């Protein structure tokens, strides 16, 4: 049996797909966080508006003598 030499060049491990995937994941998480903050901010604004409306109705009811 002959000994065969291995002159193969080892192939570099492909890192680029993992870097692209990591970049996409980070961008997705940042956008998701931004939209969640925006929604929470909008809910707070809506809640404040509802409190203003409730206060106005209480004032109107108080003027009309309704409890």
PDB file of N, CA and C in Angstrom:
ATOM      1  N   UNK A   1       0.836  -1.186   0.000  1.00  0.00           N
ATOM      2  CA  UNK A   1       0.000   0.000   0.000  1.00  0.00           C
ATOM      3  C   UNK A   1       0.877   1.244   0.000  1.00  0.00           C
ATOM      4  N   UNK A   2       0.472   2.170  -0.801  1.00  0.00           N
ATOM      5  CA  UNK A   2       1.222   3.415  -0.873  1.00  0.00           C
ATOM      6  C   UNK A   2       0.633   4.431   0.085  1.00  0.00           C
ATOM      7  N   UNK A   3       1.522   5.171   0.651  1.00  0.00           N
ATOM      8  CA  UNK A   3       1.049   6.274   1.483  1.00  0.00           C
ATOM      9  C   UNK A   3       0.756   7.452   0.569  1.00  0.00           C
ATOM     10  N   UNK A   4      -0.420   7.987   0.703  1.00  0.00           N
ATOM     11  CA  UNK A   4      -0.752   9.151  -0.120  1.00  0.00           C
ATOM     12  C   UNK A   4      -0.588  10.404   0.719  1.00  0.00           C
ATOM     13  N   UNK A   5      -0.030  11.409   0.077  1.00  0.00           N
ATOM     14  CA  UNK A   5       0.146  12.678   0.781  1.00  0.00           C
ATOM     15  C   UNK A   5      -1.128  13.494   0.668  1.00  0.00           C
ATOM     16  N   UNK A   6      -1.417  14.164   1.708  1.00  0.00           N
ATOM     17  CA  UNK A   6      -2.603  15.026   1.697  1.00  0.00           C
ATOM     18  C   UNK A   6      -2.138  16.457   1.519  1.00  0.00           C
ATOM     19  N   UNK A   7      -2.250  16.930   0.323  1.00  0.00           N
ATOM     20  CA  UNK A   7      -1.868  18.302   0.028  1.00  0.00           C
ATOM     21  C   UNK A   7      -3.102  19.190  -0.071  1.00  0.00           C
ATOM     22  N   UNK A   8      -4.158  18.733   0.514  1.00  0.00           N
ATOM     23  CA  UNK A   8      -5.392  19.512   0.454  1.00  0.00           C
ATOM     24  C   UNK A   8      -5.269  20.752   1.332  1.00  0.00           C
ATOM     25  N   UNK A   9      -5.793  21.807   0.836  1.00  0.00           N
ATOM     26  CA  UNK A   9      -5.825  23.037   1.623  1.00  0.00           C
ATOM     27  C   UNK A   9      -7.111  23.010   2.428  1.00  0.00           C
ATOM     28  N   UNK A  10      -6.970  23.215   3.703  1.00  0.00           N
ATOM     29  CA  UNK A  10      -8.171  23.211   4.537  1.00  0.00           C
ATOM     30  C   UNK A  10      -9.042  24.403   4.188  1.00  0.00           C
ATOM     31  N   UNK A  11     -10.305  24.114   4.017  1.00  0.00           N
ATOM     32  CA  UNK A  11     -11.253  25.172   3.660  1.00  0.00           C
ATOM     33  C   UNK A  11     -11.565  25.999   4.905  1.00  0.00           C
ATOM     34  N   UNK A  12     -11.566  27.301   4.726  1.00  0.00           N
ATOM     35  CA  UNK A  12     -11.882  28.194   5.851  1.00  0.00           C
ATOM     36  C   UNK A  12     -13.345  28.023   6.243  1.00  0.00           C
ATOM     37  N   UNK A  13     -13.596  28.109   7.522  1.00  0.00           N
ATOM     38  CA  UNK A  13     -14.962  27.973   8.015  1.00  0.00           C
ATOM     39  C   UNK A  13     -15.761  29.202   7.593  1.00  0.00           C
ATOM     40  N   UNK A  14     -16.924  29.016   6.974  1.00  0.00           N
ATOM     41  CA  UNK A  14     -17.696  30.176   6.479  1.00  0.00           C
ATOM     42  C   UNK A  14     -18.323  30.978   7.621  1.00  0.00           C
ATOM     43  N   UNK A  15     -17.798  32.141   7.864  1.00  0.00           N
ATOM     44  CA  UNK A  15     -18.271  32.980   8.960  1.00  0.00           C
ATOM     45  C   UNK A  15     -19.260  34.029   8.469  1.00  0.00           C
ATOM     46  N   UNK A  16     -19.152  34.401   7.201  1.00  0.00           N
ATOM     47  CA  UNK A  16     -19.978  35.483   6.664  1.00  0.00           C
ATOM     48  C   UNK A  16     -21.483  35.242   6.827  1.00  0.00           C
ATOM     49  N   UNK A  17     -22.005  34.047   6.561  1.00  0.00           N
ATOM     50  CA  UNK A  17     -23.449  33.851   6.767  1.00  0.00           C
ATOM     51  C   UNK A  17     -23.881  34.078   8.220  1.00  0.00           C
ATOM     52  N   UNK A  18     -23.028  33.693   9.152  1.00  0.00           N
ATOM     53  CA  UNK A  18     -23.356  33.906  10.558  1.00  0.00           C
ATOM     54  C   UNK A  18     -23.321  35.391  10.914  1.00  0.00           C
ATOM     55  N   UNK A  19     -22.369  36.121  10.351  1.00  0.00           N
ATOM     56  CA  UNK A  19     -22.313  37.565  10.600  1.00  0.00           C
ATOM     57  C   UNK A  19     -23.531  38.265  10.009  1.00  0.00           C
ATOM     58  N   UNK A  20     -23.936  37.855   8.823  1.00  0.00           N
ATOM     59  CA  UNK A  20     -25.129  38.443   8.206  1.00  0.00           C
ATOM     60  C   UNK A  20     -26.358  38.121   9.045  1.00  0.00           C
ATOM     61  N   UNK A  21     -26.472  36.892   9.485  1.00  0.00           N
ATOM     62  CA  UNK A  21     -27.598  36.499  10.336  1.00  0.00           C
ATOM     63  C   UNK A  21     -27.623  37.273  11.641  1.00  0.00           C
ATOM     64  N   UNK A  22     -26.460  37.463  12.235  1.00  0.00           N
ATOM     65  CA  UNK A  22     -26.370  38.227  13.478  1.00  0.00           C
ATOM     66  C   UNK A  22     -26.788  39.676  13.250  1.00  0.00           C
ATOM     67  N   UNK A  23     -26.339  40.259  12.140  1.00  0.00           N
ATOM     68  CA  UNK A  23     -26.706  41.636  11.806  1.00  0.00           C
ATOM     69  C   UNK A  23     -28.219  41.766  11.623  1.00  0.00           C
ATOM     70  N   UNK A  24     -28.808  40.839  10.889  1.00  0.00           N
ATOM     71  CA  UNK A  24     -30.260  40.868  10.668  1.00  0.00           C
ATOM     72  C   UNK A  24     -31.000  40.725  11.993  1.00  0.00           C
ATOM     73  N   UNK A  25     -30.521  39.858  12.867  1.00  0.00           N
ATOM     74  CA  UNK A  25     -31.163  39.651  14.168  1.00  0.00           C
ATOM     75  C   UNK A  25     -31.092  40.917  15.014  1.00  0.00           C
ATOM     76  N   UNK A  26     -29.947  41.577  15.031  1.00  0.00           N
ATOM     77  CA  UNK A  26     -29.794  42.805  15.819  1.00  0.00           C
ATOM     78  C   UNK A  26     -30.712  43.898  15.284  1.00  0.00           C
ATOM     79  N   UNK A  27     -30.763  44.059  13.964  1.00  0.00           N
ATOM     80  CA  UNK A  27     -31.642  45.070  13.368  1.00  0.00           C
ATOM     81  C   UNK A  27     -33.098  44.765  13.706  1.00  0.00           C
ATOM     82  N   UNK A  28     -33.485  43.498  13.636  1.00  0.00           N
ATOM     83  CA  UNK A  28     -34.857  43.099  13.966  1.00  0.00           C
ATOM     84  C   UNK A  28     -35.187  43.421  15.417  1.00  0.00           C
ATOM     85  N   UNK A  29     -34.284  43.114  16.324  1.00  0.00           N
ATOM     86  CA  UNK A  29     -34.534  43.389  17.740  1.00  0.00           C
ATOM     87  C   UNK A  29     -34.622  44.885  18.018  1.00  0.00           C
ATOM     88  N   UNK A  30     -33.780  45.672  17.366  1.00  0.00           N
ATOM     89  CA  UNK A  30     -33.823  47.126  17.557  1.00  0.00           C
ATOM     90  C   UNK A  30     -35.148  47.686  17.054  1.00  0.00           C
ATOM     91  N   UNK A  31     -35.580  47.261  15.868  1.00  0.00           N
ATOM     92  CA  UNK A  31     -36.857  47.736  15.326  1.00  0.00           C
ATOM     93  C   UNK A  31     -38.028  47.290  16.194  1.00  0.00           C
ATOM     94  N   UNK A  32     -37.989  46.049  16.651  1.00  0.00           N
ATOM     95  CA  UNK A  32     -39.057  45.546  17.514  1.00  0.00           C
ATOM     96  C   UNK A  32     -39.131  46.356  18.802  1.00  0.00           C
ATOM     97  N   UNK A  33     -37.994  46.631  19.404  1.00  0.00           N
ATOM     98  CA  UNK A  33     -37.951  47.431  20.625  1.00  0.00           C
ATOM     99  C   UNK A  33     -38.505  48.829  20.379  1.00  0.00           C
ATOM    100  N   UNK A  34     -38.136  49.424  19.240  1.00  0.00           N
ATOM    101  CA  UNK A  34     -38.613  50.768  18.905  1.00  0.00           C
ATOM    102  C   UNK A  34     -40.132  50.787  18.770  1.00  0.00           C
ATOM    103  N   UNK A  35     -40.685  49.805  18.054  1.00  0.00           N
ATOM    104  CA  UNK A  35     -42.131  49.782  17.845  1.00  0.00           C
ATOM    105  C   UNK A  35     -42.893  49.496  19.139  1.00  0.00           C
ATOM    106  N   UNK A  36     -42.327  48.676  20.009  1.00  0.00           N
ATOM    107  CA  UNK A  36     -42.971  48.414  21.303  1.00  0.00           C
ATOM    108  C   UNK A  36     -42.974  49.681  22.146  1.00  0.00           C
ATOM    109  N   UNK A  37     -41.873  50.420  22.160  1.00  0.00           N
ATOM    110  CA  UNK A  37     -41.828  51.689  22.895  1.00  0.00           C
ATOM    111  C   UNK A  37     -42.833  52.677  22.332  1.00  0.00           C
ATOM    112  N   UNK A  38     -42.931  52.729  21.015  1.00  0.00           N
ATOM    113  CA  UNK A  38     -43.867  53.639  20.359  1.00  0.00           C
ATOM    114  C   UNK A  38     -45.301  53.287  20.735  1.00  0.00           C
ATOM    115  N   UNK A  39     -45.611  51.989  20.753  1.00  0.00           N
ATOM    116  CA  UNK A  39     -46.962  51.553  21.110  1.00  0.00           C
ATOM    117  C   UNK A  39     -47.268  51.892  22.568  1.00  0.00           C
ATOM    118  N   UNK A  40     -46.313  51.656  23.459  1.00  0.00           N
ATOM    119  CA  UNK A  40     -46.531  51.968  24.869  1.00  0.00           C
ATOM    120  C   UNK A  40     -46.727  53.463  25.065  1.00  0.00           C
ATOM    121  N   UNK A  41     -45.961  54.264  24.338  1.00  0.00           N
ATOM    122  CA  UNK A  41     -46.104  55.714  24.431  1.00  0.00           C
ATOM    123  C   UNK A  41     -47.490  56.133  23.948  1.00  0.00           C
ATOM    124  N   UNK A  42     -47.951  55.531  22.850  1.00  0.00           N
ATOM    125  CA  UNK A  42     -49.276  55.851  22.317  1.00  0.00           C
ATOM    126  C   UNK A  42     -50.369  55.428  23.299  1.00  0.00           C
ATOM    127  N   UNK A  43     -50.184  54.282  23.961  1.00  0.00           N
ATOM    128  CA  UNK A  43     -51.169  53.837  24.950  1.00  0.00           C
ATOM    129  C   UNK A  43     -51.236  54.820  26.111  1.00  0.00           C
ATOM    130  N   UNK A  44     -50.088  55.355  26.524  1.00  0.00           N
ATOM    131  CA  UNK A  44     -50.091  56.341  27.603  1.00  0.00           C
ATOM    132  C   UNK A  44     -50.816  57.609  27.172  1.00  0.00           C
ATOM    133  N   UNK A  45     -50.597  58.028  25.921  1.00  0.00           N
ATOM    134  CA  UNK A  45     -51.288  59.217  25.418  1.00  0.00           C
ATOM    135  C   UNK A  45     -52.790  58.966  25.380  1.00  0.00           C
ATOM    136  N   UNK A  46     -53.193  57.789  24.895  1.00  0.00           N
ATOM    137  CA  UNK A  46     -54.615  57.447  24.846  1.00  0.00           C
ATOM    138  C   UNK A  46     -55.211  57.413  26.254  1.00  0.00           C
ATOM    139  N   UNK A  47     -54.450  56.881  27.199  1.00  0.00           N
ATOM    140  CA  UNK A  47     -54.926  56.803  28.577  1.00  0.00           C
ATOM    141  C   UNK A  47     -55.124  58.208  29.147  1.00  0.00           C
ATOM    142  N   UNK A  48     -54.195  59.109  28.869  1.00  0.00           N
ATOM    143  CA  UNK A  48     -54.325  60.490  29.337  1.00  0.00           C
ATOM    144  C   UNK A  48     -55.543  61.158  28.716  1.00  0.00           C
ATOM    145  N   UNK A  49     -55.777  60.919  27.421  1.00  0.00           N
ATOM    146  CA  UNK A  49     -56.943  61.497  26.760  1.00  0.00           C
ATOM    147  C   UNK A  49     -58.228  60.963  27.376  1.00  0.00           C
ATOM    148  N   UNK A  50     -58.248  59.671  27.679  1.00  0.00           N
ATOM    149  CA  UNK A  50     -59.433  59.082  28.304  1.00  0.00           C
ATOM    150  C   UNK A  50     -59.677  59.691  29.678  1.00  0.00           C
ATOM    151  N   UNK A  51     -58.606  59.975  30.414  1.00  0.00           N
ATOM    152  CA  UNK A  51     -58.765  60.589  31.729  1.00  0.00           C
ATOM    153  C   UNK A  51     -59.319  62.005  31.588  1.00  0.00           C
ATOM    154  N   UNK A  52     -58.883  62.724  30.538  1.00  0.00           N
ATOM    155  CA  UNK A  52     -59.395  64.074  30.298  1.00  0.00           C
ATOM    156  C   UNK A  52     -60.875  64.008  29.967  1.00  0.00           C
ATOM    157  N   UNK A  53     -61.251  63.056  29.093  1.00  0.00           N
ATOM    158  CA  UNK A  53     -62.665  62.911  28.739  1.00  0.00           C
ATOM    159  C   UNK A  53     -63.497  62.552  29.969  1.00  0.00           C
ATOM    160  N   UNK A  54     -62.977  61.657  30.800  1.00  0.00           N
ATOM    161  CA  UNK A  54     -63.708  61.258  31.999  1.00  0.00           C
ATOM    162  C   UNK A  54     -63.882  62.453  32.933  1.00  0.00           C
ATOM    163  N   UNK A  55     -62.853  63.274  33.072  1.00  0.00           N
ATOM    164  CA  UNK A  55     -62.950  64.453  33.935  1.00  0.00           C
ATOM    165  C   UNK A  55     -63.967  65.439  33.375  1.00  0.00           C
ATOM    166  N   UNK A  56     -64.003  65.589  32.047  1.00  0.00           N
ATOM    167  CA  UNK A  56     -64.982  66.491  31.438  1.00  0.00           C
ATOM    168  C   UNK A  56     -66.402  65.991  31.683  1.00  0.00           C
ATOM    169  N   UNK A  57     -66.609  64.682  31.527  1.00  0.00           N
ATOM    170  CA  UNK A  57     -67.946  64.128  31.750  1.00  0.00           C
ATOM    171  C   UNK A  57     -68.351  64.247  33.219  1.00  0.00           C
ATOM    172  N   UNK A  58     -67.405  64.048  34.121  1.00  0.00           N
ATOM    173  CA  UNK A  58     -67.721  64.213  35.540  1.00  0.00           C
ATOM    174  C   UNK A  58     -68.135  65.652  35.825  1.00  0.00           C
ATOM    175  N   UNK A  59     -67.464  66.602  35.198  1.00  0.00           N
ATOM    176  CA  UNK A  59     -67.793  68.014  35.384  1.00  0.00           C
ATOM    177  C   UNK A  59     -69.192  68.305  34.839  1.00  0.00           C
ATOM    178  N   UNK A  60     -69.483  67.770  33.653  1.00  0.00           N
ATOM    179  CA  UNK A  60     -70.811  67.975  33.051  1.00  0.00           C
ATOM    180  C   UNK A  60     -71.880  67.333  33.921  1.00  0.00           C
ATOM    181  N   UNK A  61     -71.615  66.115  34.404  1.00  0.00           N
ATOM    182  CA  UNK A  61     -72.580  65.433  35.269  1.00  0.00           C
ATOM    183  C   UNK A  61     -72.785  66.206  36.567  1.00  0.00           C
ATOM    184  N   UNK A  62     -71.702  66.761  37.114  1.00  0.00           N
ATOM    185  CA  UNK A  62     -71.816  67.518  38.359  1.00  0.00           C
ATOM    186  C   UNK A  62     -72.661  68.765  38.144  1.00  0.00           C
ATOM    187  N   UNK A  63     -72.497  69.413  36.998  1.00  0.00           N
ATOM    188  CA  UNK A  63     -73.315  70.596  36.707  1.00  0.00           C
ATOM    189  C   UNK A  63     -74.782  70.227  36.556  1.00  0.00           C
ATOM    190  N   UNK A  64     -75.036  69.053  35.988  1.00  0.00           N
ATOM    191  CA  UNK A  64     -76.415  68.624  35.765  1.00  0.00           C
ATOM    192  C   UNK A  64     -77.011  67.995  37.021  1.00  0.00           C
ATOM    193  N   UNK A  65     -76.202  67.755  38.011  1.00  0.00           N
ATOM    194  CA  UNK A  65     -76.693  67.165  39.254  1.00  0.00           C
ATOM    195  C   UNK A  65     -76.812  65.656  39.191  1.00  0.00           C
ATOM    196  N   UNK A  66     -76.118  65.027  38.243  1.00  0.00           N
ATOM    197  CA  UNK A  66     -76.150  63.566  38.103  1.00  0.00           C
ATOM    198  C   UNK A  66     -74.968  62.994  38.871  1.00  0.00           C
ATOM    199  N   UNK A  67     -75.245  61.924  39.622  1.00  0.00           N
ATOM    200  CA  UNK A  67     -74.164  61.279  40.375  1.00  0.00           C
ATOM    201  C   UNK A  67     -73.739  60.014  39.704  1.00  0.00           C
TER     202      UNK A  67
END
